[in-house]
XYZ file of C-alpha atoms in Angstrom:
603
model
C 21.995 31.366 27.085
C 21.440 32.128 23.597
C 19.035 35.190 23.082
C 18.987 35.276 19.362
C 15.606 35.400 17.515
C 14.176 32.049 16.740
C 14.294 31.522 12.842
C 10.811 31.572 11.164
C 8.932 28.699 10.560
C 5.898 27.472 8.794
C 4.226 26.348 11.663
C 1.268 27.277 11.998
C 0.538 30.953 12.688
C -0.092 32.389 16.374
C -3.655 34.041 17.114
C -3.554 37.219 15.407
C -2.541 40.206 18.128
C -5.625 42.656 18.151
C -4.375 45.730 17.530
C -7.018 48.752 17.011
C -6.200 50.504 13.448
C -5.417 54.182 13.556
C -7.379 56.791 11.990
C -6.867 58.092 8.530
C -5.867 61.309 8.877
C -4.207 63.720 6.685
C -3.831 67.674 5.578
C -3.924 67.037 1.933
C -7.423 65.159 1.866
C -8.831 62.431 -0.582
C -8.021 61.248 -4.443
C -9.988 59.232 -6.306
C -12.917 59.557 -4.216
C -15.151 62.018 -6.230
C -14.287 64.518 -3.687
C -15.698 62.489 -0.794
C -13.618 61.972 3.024
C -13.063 58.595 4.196
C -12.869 56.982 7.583
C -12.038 53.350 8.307
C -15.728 53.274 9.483
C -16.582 53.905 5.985
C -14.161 50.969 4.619
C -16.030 48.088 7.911
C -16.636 45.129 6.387
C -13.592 45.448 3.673
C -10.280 43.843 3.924
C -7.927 47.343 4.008
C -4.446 47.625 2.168
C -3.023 50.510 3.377
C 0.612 51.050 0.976
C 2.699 53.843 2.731
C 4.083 55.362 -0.139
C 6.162 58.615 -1.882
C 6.433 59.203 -5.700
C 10.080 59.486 -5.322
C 10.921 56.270 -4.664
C 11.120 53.313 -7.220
C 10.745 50.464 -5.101
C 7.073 52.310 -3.976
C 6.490 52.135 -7.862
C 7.512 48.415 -7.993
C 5.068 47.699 -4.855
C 2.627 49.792 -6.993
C 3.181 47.187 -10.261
C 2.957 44.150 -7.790
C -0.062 44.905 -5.971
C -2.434 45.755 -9.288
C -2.910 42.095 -10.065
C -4.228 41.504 -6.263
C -6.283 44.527 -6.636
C -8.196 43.772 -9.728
C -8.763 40.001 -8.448
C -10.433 41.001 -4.960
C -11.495 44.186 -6.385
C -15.110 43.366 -3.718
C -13.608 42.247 -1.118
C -10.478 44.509 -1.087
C -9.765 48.279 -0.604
C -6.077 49.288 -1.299
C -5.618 52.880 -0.190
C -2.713 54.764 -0.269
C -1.293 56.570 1.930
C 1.420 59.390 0.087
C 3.865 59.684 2.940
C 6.490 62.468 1.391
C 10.618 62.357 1.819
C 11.093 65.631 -0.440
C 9.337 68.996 0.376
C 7.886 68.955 -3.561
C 6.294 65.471 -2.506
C 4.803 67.509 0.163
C 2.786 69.894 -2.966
C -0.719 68.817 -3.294
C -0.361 68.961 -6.813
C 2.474 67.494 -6.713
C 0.657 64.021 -5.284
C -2.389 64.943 -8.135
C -0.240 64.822 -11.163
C 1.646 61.474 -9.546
C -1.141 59.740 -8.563
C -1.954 60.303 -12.427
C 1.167 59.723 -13.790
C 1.694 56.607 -12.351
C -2.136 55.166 -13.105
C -3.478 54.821 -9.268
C -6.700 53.036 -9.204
C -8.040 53.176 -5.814
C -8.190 56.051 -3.310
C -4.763 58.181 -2.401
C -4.568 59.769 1.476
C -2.300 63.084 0.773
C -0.651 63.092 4.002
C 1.406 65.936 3.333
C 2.766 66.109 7.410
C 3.396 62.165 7.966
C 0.437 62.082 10.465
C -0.760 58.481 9.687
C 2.810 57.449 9.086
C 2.982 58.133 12.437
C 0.375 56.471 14.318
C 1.104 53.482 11.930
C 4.727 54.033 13.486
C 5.971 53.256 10.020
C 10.144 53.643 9.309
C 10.068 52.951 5.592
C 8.998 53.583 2.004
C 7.113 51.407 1.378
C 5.543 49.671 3.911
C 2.015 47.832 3.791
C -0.240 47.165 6.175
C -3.128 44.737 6.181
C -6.667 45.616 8.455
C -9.480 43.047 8.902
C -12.697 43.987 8.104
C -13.141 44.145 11.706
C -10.987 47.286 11.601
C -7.886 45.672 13.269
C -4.317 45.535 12.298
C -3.029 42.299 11.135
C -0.057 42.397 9.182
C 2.561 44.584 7.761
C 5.176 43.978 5.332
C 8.130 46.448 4.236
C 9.760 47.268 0.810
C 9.171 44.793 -2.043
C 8.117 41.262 -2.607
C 5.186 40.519 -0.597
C 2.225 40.419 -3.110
C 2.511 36.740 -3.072
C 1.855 36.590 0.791
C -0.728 39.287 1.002
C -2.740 37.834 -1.968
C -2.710 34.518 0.860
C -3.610 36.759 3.754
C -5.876 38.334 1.845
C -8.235 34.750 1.237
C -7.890 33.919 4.617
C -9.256 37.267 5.978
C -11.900 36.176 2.946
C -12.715 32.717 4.271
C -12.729 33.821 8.306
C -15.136 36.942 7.969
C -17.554 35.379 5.339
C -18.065 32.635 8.040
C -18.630 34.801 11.158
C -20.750 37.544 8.581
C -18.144 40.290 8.951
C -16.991 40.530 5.268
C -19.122 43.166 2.968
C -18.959 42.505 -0.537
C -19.716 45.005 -3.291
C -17.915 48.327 -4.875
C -15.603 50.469 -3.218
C -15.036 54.092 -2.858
C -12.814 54.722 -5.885
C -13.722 56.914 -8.233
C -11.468 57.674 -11.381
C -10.570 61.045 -12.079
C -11.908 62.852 -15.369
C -8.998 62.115 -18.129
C -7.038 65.706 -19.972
C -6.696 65.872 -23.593
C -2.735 67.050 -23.869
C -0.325 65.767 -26.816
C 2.452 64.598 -24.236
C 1.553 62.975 -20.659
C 4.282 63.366 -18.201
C 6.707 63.083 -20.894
C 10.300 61.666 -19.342
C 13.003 61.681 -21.813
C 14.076 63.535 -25.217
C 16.700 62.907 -27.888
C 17.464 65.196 -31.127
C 17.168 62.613 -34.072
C 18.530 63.659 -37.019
C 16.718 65.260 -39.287
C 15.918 68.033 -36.386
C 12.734 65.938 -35.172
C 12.458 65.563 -31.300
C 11.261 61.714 -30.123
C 9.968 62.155 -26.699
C 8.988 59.197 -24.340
C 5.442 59.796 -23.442
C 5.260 57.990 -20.431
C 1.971 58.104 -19.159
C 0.566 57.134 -22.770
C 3.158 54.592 -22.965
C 4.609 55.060 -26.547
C 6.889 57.494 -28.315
C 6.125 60.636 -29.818
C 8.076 62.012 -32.926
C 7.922 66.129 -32.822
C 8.688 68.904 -35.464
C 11.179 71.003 -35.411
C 8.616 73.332 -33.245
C 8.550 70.720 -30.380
C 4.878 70.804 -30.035
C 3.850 69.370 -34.131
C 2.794 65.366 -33.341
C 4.499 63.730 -36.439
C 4.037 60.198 -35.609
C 3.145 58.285 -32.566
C 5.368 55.210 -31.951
C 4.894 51.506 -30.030
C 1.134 51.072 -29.059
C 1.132 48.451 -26.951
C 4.654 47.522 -26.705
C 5.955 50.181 -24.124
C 5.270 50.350 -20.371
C 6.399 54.100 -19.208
C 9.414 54.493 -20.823
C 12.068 56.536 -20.356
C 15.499 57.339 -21.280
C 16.609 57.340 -25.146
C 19.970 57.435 -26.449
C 21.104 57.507 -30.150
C 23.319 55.036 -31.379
C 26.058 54.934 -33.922
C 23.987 53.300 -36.828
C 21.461 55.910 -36.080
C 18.976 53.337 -34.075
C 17.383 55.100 -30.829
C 17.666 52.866 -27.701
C 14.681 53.058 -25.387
C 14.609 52.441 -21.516
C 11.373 50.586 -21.162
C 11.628 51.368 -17.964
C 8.386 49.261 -16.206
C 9.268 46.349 -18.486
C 12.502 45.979 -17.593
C 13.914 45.891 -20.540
C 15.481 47.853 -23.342
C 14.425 48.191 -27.073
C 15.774 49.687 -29.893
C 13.438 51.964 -32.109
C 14.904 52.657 -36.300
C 13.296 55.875 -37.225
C 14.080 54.773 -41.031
C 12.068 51.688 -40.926
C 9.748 52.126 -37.893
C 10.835 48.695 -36.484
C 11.191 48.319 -32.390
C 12.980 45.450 -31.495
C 13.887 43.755 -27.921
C 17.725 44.069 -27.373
C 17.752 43.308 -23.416
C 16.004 42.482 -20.497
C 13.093 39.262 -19.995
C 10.215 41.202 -19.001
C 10.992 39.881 -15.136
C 12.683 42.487 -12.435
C 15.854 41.716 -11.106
C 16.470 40.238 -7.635
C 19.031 39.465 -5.259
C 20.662 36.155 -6.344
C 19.977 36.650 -9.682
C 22.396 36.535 -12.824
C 24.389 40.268 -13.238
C 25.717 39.810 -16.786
C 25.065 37.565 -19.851
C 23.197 37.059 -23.114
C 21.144 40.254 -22.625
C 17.724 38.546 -23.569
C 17.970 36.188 -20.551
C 19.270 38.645 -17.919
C 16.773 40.044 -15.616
C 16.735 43.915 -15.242
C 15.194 46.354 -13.083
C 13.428 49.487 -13.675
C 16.348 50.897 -16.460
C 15.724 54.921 -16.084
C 18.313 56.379 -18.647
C 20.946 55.379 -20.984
C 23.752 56.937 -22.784
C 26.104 55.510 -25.315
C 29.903 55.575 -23.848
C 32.942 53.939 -24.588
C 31.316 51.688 -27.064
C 28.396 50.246 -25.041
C 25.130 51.567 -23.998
C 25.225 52.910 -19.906
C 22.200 51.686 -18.444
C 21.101 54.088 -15.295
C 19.199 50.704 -13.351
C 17.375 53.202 -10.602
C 15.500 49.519 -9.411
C 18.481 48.658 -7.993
C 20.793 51.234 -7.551
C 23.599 50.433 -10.305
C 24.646 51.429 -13.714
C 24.626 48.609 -15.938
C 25.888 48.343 -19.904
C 24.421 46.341 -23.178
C 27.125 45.845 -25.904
C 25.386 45.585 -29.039
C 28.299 44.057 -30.296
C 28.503 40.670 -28.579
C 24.432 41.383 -27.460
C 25.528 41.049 -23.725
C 25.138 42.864 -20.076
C 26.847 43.206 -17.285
C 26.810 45.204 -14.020
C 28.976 48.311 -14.335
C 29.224 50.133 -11.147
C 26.938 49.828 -7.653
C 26.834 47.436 -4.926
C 22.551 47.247 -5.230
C 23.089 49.447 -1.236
C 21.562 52.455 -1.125
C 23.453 55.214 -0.601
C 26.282 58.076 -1.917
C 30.024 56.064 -1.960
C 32.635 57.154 -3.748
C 35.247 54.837 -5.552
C 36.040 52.165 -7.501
C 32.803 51.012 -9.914
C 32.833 47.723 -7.823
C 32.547 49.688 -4.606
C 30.440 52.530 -4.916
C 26.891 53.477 -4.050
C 24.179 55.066 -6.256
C 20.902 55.665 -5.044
C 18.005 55.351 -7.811
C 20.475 56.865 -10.854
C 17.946 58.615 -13.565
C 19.560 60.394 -15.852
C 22.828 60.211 -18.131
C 24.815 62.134 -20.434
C 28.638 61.138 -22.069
C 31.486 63.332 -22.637
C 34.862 61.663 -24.116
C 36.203 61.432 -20.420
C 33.027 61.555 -18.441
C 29.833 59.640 -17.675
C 27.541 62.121 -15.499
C 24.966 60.542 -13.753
C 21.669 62.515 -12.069
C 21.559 59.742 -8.796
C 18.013 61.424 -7.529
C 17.564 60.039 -4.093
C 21.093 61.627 -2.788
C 20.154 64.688 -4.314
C 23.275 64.364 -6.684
C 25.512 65.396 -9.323
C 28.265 62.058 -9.769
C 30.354 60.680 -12.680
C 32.769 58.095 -13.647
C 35.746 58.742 -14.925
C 37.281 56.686 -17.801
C 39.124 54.287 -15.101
C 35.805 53.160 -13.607
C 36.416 55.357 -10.897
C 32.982 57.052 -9.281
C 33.106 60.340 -7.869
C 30.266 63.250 -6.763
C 30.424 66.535 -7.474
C 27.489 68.003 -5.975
C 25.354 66.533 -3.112
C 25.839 64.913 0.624
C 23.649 61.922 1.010
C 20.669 60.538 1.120
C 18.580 63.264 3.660
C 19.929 66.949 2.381
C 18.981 68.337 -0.084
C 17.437 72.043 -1.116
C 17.949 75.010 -3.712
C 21.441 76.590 -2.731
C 24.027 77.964 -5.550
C 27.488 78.065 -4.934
C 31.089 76.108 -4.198
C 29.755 72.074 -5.143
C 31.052 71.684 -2.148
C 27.777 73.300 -0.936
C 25.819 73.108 -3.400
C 22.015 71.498 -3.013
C 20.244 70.207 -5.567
C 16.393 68.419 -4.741
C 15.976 65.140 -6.312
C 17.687 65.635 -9.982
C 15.961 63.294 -12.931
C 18.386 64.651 -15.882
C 21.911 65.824 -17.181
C 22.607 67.182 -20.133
C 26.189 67.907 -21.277
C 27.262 71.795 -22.803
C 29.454 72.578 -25.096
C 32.049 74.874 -22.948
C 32.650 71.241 -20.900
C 30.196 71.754 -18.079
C 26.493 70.292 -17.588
C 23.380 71.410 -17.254
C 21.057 69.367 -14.273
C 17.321 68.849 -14.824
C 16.465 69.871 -10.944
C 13.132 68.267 -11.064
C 12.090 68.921 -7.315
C 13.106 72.333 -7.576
C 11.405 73.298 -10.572
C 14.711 74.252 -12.013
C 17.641 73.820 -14.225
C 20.983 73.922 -12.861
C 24.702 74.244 -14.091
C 28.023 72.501 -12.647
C 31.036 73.950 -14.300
C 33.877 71.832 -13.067
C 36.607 74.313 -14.414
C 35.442 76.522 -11.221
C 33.660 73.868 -9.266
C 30.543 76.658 -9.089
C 26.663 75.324 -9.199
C 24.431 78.525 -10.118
C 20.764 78.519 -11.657
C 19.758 78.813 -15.039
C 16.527 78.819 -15.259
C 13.091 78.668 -12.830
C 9.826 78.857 -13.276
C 9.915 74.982 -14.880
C 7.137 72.341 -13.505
C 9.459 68.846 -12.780
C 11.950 69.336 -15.617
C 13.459 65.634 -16.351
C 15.689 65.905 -19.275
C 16.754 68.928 -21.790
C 18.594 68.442 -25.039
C 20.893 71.038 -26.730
C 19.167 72.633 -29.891
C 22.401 74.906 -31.301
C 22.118 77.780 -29.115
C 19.250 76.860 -27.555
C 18.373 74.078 -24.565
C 14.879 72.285 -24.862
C 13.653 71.458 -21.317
C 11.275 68.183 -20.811
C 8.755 70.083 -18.565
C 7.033 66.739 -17.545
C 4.683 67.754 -15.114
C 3.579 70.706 -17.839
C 3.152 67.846 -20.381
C 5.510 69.413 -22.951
C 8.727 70.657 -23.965
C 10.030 74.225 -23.652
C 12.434 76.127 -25.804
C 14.968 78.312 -23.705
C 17.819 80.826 -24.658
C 21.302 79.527 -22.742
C 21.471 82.800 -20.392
C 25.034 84.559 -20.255
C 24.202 85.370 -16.675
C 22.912 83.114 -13.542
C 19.373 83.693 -12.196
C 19.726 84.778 -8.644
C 17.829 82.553 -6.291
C 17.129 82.306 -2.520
C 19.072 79.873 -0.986
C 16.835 77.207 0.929
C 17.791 73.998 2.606
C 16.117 70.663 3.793
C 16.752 67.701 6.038
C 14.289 64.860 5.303
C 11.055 65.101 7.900
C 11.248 62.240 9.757
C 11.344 62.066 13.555
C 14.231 60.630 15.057
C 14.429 57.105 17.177
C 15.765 57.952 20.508
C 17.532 55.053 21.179
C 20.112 54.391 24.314
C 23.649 54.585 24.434
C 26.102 51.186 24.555
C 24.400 48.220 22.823
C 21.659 48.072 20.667
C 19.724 44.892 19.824
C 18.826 45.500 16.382
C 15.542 42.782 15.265
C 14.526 42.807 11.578
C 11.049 40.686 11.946
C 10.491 38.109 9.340
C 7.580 35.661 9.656
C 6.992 33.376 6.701
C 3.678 33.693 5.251
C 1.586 30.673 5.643
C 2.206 27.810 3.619
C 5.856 29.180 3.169
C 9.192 28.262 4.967
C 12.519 29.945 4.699
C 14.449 28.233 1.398
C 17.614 27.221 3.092
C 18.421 24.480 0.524
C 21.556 26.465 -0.988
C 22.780 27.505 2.729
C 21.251 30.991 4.429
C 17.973 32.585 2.817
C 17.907 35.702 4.959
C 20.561 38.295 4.450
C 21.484 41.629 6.421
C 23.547 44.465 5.836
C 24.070 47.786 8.106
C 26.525 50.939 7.837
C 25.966 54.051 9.477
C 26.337 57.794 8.705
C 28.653 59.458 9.529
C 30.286 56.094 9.611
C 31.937 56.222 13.232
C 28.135 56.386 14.616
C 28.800 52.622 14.786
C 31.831 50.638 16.778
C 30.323 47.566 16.272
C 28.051 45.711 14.290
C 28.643 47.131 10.794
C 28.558 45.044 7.627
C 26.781 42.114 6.538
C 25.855 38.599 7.916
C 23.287 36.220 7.640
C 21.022 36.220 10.931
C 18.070 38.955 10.894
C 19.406 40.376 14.215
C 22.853 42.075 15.299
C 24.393 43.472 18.316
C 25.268 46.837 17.716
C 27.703 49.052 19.596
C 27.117 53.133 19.247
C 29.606 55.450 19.782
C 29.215 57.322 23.095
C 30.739 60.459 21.631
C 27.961 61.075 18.780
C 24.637 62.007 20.156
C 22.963 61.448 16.528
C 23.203 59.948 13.230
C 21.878 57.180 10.659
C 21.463 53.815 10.835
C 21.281 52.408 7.342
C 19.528 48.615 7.536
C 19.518 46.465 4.011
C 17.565 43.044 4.918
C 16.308 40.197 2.837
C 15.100 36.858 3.186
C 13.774 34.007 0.007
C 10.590 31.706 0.895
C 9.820 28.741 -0.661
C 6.210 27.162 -1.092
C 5.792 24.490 1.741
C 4.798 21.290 -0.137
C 6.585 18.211 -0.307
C 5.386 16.975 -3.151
C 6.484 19.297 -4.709
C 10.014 19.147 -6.181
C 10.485 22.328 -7.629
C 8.283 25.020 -5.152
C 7.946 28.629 -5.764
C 10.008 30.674 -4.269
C 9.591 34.446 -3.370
C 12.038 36.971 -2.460
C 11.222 39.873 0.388
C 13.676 42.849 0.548
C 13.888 46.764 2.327
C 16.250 48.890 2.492
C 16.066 51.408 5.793
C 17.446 54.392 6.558
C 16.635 55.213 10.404
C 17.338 58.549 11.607
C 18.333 58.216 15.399
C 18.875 60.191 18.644
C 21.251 58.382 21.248
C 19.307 59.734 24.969
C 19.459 58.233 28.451
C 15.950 56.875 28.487
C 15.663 55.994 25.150
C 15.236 52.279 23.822
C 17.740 49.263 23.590
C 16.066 47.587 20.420
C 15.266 48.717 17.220
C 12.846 46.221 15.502
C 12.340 46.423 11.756
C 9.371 45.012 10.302
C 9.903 42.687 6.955
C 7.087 41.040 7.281
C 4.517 39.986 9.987
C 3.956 41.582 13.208
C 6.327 42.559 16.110
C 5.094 40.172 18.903
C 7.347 41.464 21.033
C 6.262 45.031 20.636
């Protein structure tokens, strides 16, 4: 008997389960509501987006981008709320969730749920992960990672259609309230470069634009790219003294001339990037995703893609881009370019024989030598992390934005979660503290004797003396704060649960549309079942000698519009990547489903 999971269709869709929504509950109370509490009771009548989120994580920023369109369109019908759900113990400031929820232009009301209490009665696994309630006040979907707006926008005018006809739906405003705006010169400013003439150009992300400094770092010379920018980033100096710009929600990178003024598009087509889509060619009709930093090495601008976990370069010479490094998985791999594993890389800086890269979600310090060979230097993975000096070995850094190379050959790391800046010295292999006392430092640029700190959560930049001597600090470390799976020992039937939305079928025209990948960590966790296939379920066989461990889960599956007539449909890709912290006990359970999209019937 075959017990695999029947393959989605687009038949038409079972009764909706009735499931009862969970209260909204959390320590760090209401944004964007004018100071006011809100219960689902409050929200009757409204079709309810919840969007699990942390600020950390790009592909929550991505969801953010996708879902503003849907928002503004059903803004009467529809109530998008979200819920911050932290990974990092800054994420977990209340602040901290104020200044992102700005930062990153939130329009509708933010949960700060600083101790994952509605992630867990949502029993979510992921960031992000939405979930859809009727205005009934019942669950009805949910969909993790990226690539649903498309079927939630459909969802969304059914739940329209059904509840105007039985007199359930409640038109009108909802409970959002904008916050008042601050006059500052800089807004979350992300990036810094020295130009030449001693000016600083800063991207102002926030404000989307450049800013052009004094020598002072706080004297507004100019203001740069109105319209044109959409939070940019990193900015590198070129050779023919052009400054290349990360346009980082554009996808796309520009060049700026501080001679002429004149901002021109070198790369990227405005679209993000997606599995199956071209990794190198003319740059202007290559795809690119979320570019975070770059750095000019070896002749070509390095391209830190956080969207998508890779570094990338642009030749200006032949006006071309390829993937450099990173398999798109998630995750801290050594290696060969071809073979390693970055997880969201945002910040560069080039010595003759070294690329260092800040890779934030592992908490890391890497670089690539001049043979294309990837290795780390500080940091163990995607879950440690913390303030602790010493051998790299370790060392703990908390979510790093920035790198900045020194002149005696070691580097100085923009520690953004820790409010710090850090120094490797790979003479001695040591990690010690430079400074503290900085609010989310993302970059810092070398000023003679002097190092200029991007203090982006202060909205400026800070002058500070190189010290001859370390700061002493307290050592602290973290594991991520998630509750582990307890799952049985033996086999484990691992589901990832697709449904098509309606109207949509699986595109299997050019063979399989669903793809899955799974590793563990520590790798041995797993005897069986590793690596990647094309069904959305797998046997997998644990080790009985490991009582604990990782399960890392990469799934993705393309659906096509279901119309005949129609020769060339639109198609729409859905993809999550998981990391699943579980405990192997006696009574624990012997599957793990993973929601993609739709509901876990089985459940």
């Amino acid at each position: 008997m075959n017990d695999a999971a029947p393959a989605p269709t687009s038949a038409p869709a079972p009764r909706r389960a009735r499931v009862r929504a969970p209260e909204l509950i959390g320590k760090g109370g209401w944004l964007n509501t004018g100071g006011e509490e809100i219960t689902l009771a409050d929200l009757r009548g409204k079709i309810v987006l919840l969007d699990f989120w942390t600020f950390c994580c790009v592909n929550c920023l991505h969801v953010l981008d996708e879902l503003r369109d849907l928002e503004e369109k059903h803004r009467d019908t529809l109530v998008i709320v979200g819920v911050h759900s932290p990974k990092f113990v800054h994420e977990a400031e209340h602040q901290a969730v104020v200044d992102a929820v700005e930062r990153y232009e939130v329009h509708h009301p933010v949960l700060d749920d600083p101790e994952l209490a509605t992630w867990k009665q949502y029993a979510v696994r992921a960031w992000p992960t939405l979930v859809v309630i009727d205005p009934e006040g019942y669950v009805v979907a949910q969909h993790a990672g990226e690539g649903h707006a498309n079927a939630i926008r459909t969802l969304v005018e059914e739940l329209e259609a059904e509840h105007e006809a039985k007199g359930t739906l409640r038109r009108g405003d909802g409970p959002y309230v904008p916050p008042e705006p601050v006059a500052t010169d800089l807004r979350f400013p992300g990036k810094a470069v020295l130009l030449d003439e001693g000016h600083f150009l800063v991207s102002d992300t926030t404000r989307h634009q450049l800013v052009e400094l004094a020598e002072d770092g706080e004297t507004v010379v100019r203001r740069i790219g109105e319209g044109v920018f959409r939070e940019p980033q990193g900015l590198a100096l070129l050779p023919d003294g052009k400054v290349v710009v990360a346009d980082t929600v554009n996808h796309a990178l520009r060049t700026y001339d501080p001679e002429s003024g004149a901002i021109e598009l070198v790369a990227g087509t405005g679209k993000q990037w997606w599995q199956g889509s071209p990794t190198s060619g003319p740059a202007l009709d290559v795809d690119l995703s979320s570019p975070w930093d770059v750095a000019w090495w070896q002749g070509k601008v390095w391209i830190a893609m956080a969207g998508v976990h890779q570094l990338w370069t642009y030749d200006p010479e032949t006006g071309t881009v390829e993937v450099a490094a990173g398999t798109t998985n998630e995750g801290l791999v050594d290696g060969p370019a071809a073979e390693a594993w970055f997880a969201q890389p945002s910040g560069l800086a080039a010595t003759e024989d070294r690329l260092w890269i800040a890779d934030s979600e592992t908490s890391a310090l890497r670089w690539m030598d001049t043979e294309g060979v990837v290795h780390t230097a500080v940091g163990t993975g995607l879950f440690d992390f913390g303030h602790r000096d010493g051998a790299a070995e370790q060392a703990l850094l908390q979510h790093p934005l920035g790198v900045t190379a020194l002149p005696d050959g070691s580097v100085a790391v923009s520690d953004t979660y820790n409010h710090a800046l850090r120094r490797y010295d790979p003479a001695t292999g040591e990690v010690t503290t430079l400074a503290t006392d900085l609010r989310e430092p993302s970059d810092a640029v070398l000023v003679g004797g002097d190092i200029v700190v991007v203090e982006s959560a202060r909205h400026r930049l800070t002058r500070l003396r190189l010290p001859e001597e370390a700061v002493q600090v307290e050592a602290v470390a973290h594991r991520t704060r998630r509750e582990a799976t307890e799952i049985a020992p033996g086999r484990l039937r691992l589901d990832v649960v697709f449904q098509a939305p309606t109207g949509q079928k699986l595109d299997q025209r050019y063979g399989p549309s669903t793809r899955l990948l799974v590793s563990s960590t520590p790798p041995e966790l797993l005897l069986g079942g590793e690596g990647t296939g094309t069904d959305l379920f797998r046997e997998l066989d644990l080790n009985p000698e490991l009582t604990e461990g990782v399960l890392h889960v990469s799934a993705m599956a393309a659906s096509c519009d279901d119309d005949p007539a129609n020769e060339y449909p639109a198609c729409h890709v859905h993809q999550q990547d998981w990391g699943v912290p579980v405990k192997i006990t006696a009574d624990g359970t012997a599957r793990l489903p993973l929601i993609l999209a739709g509901m876990d019937e089985t459940a």
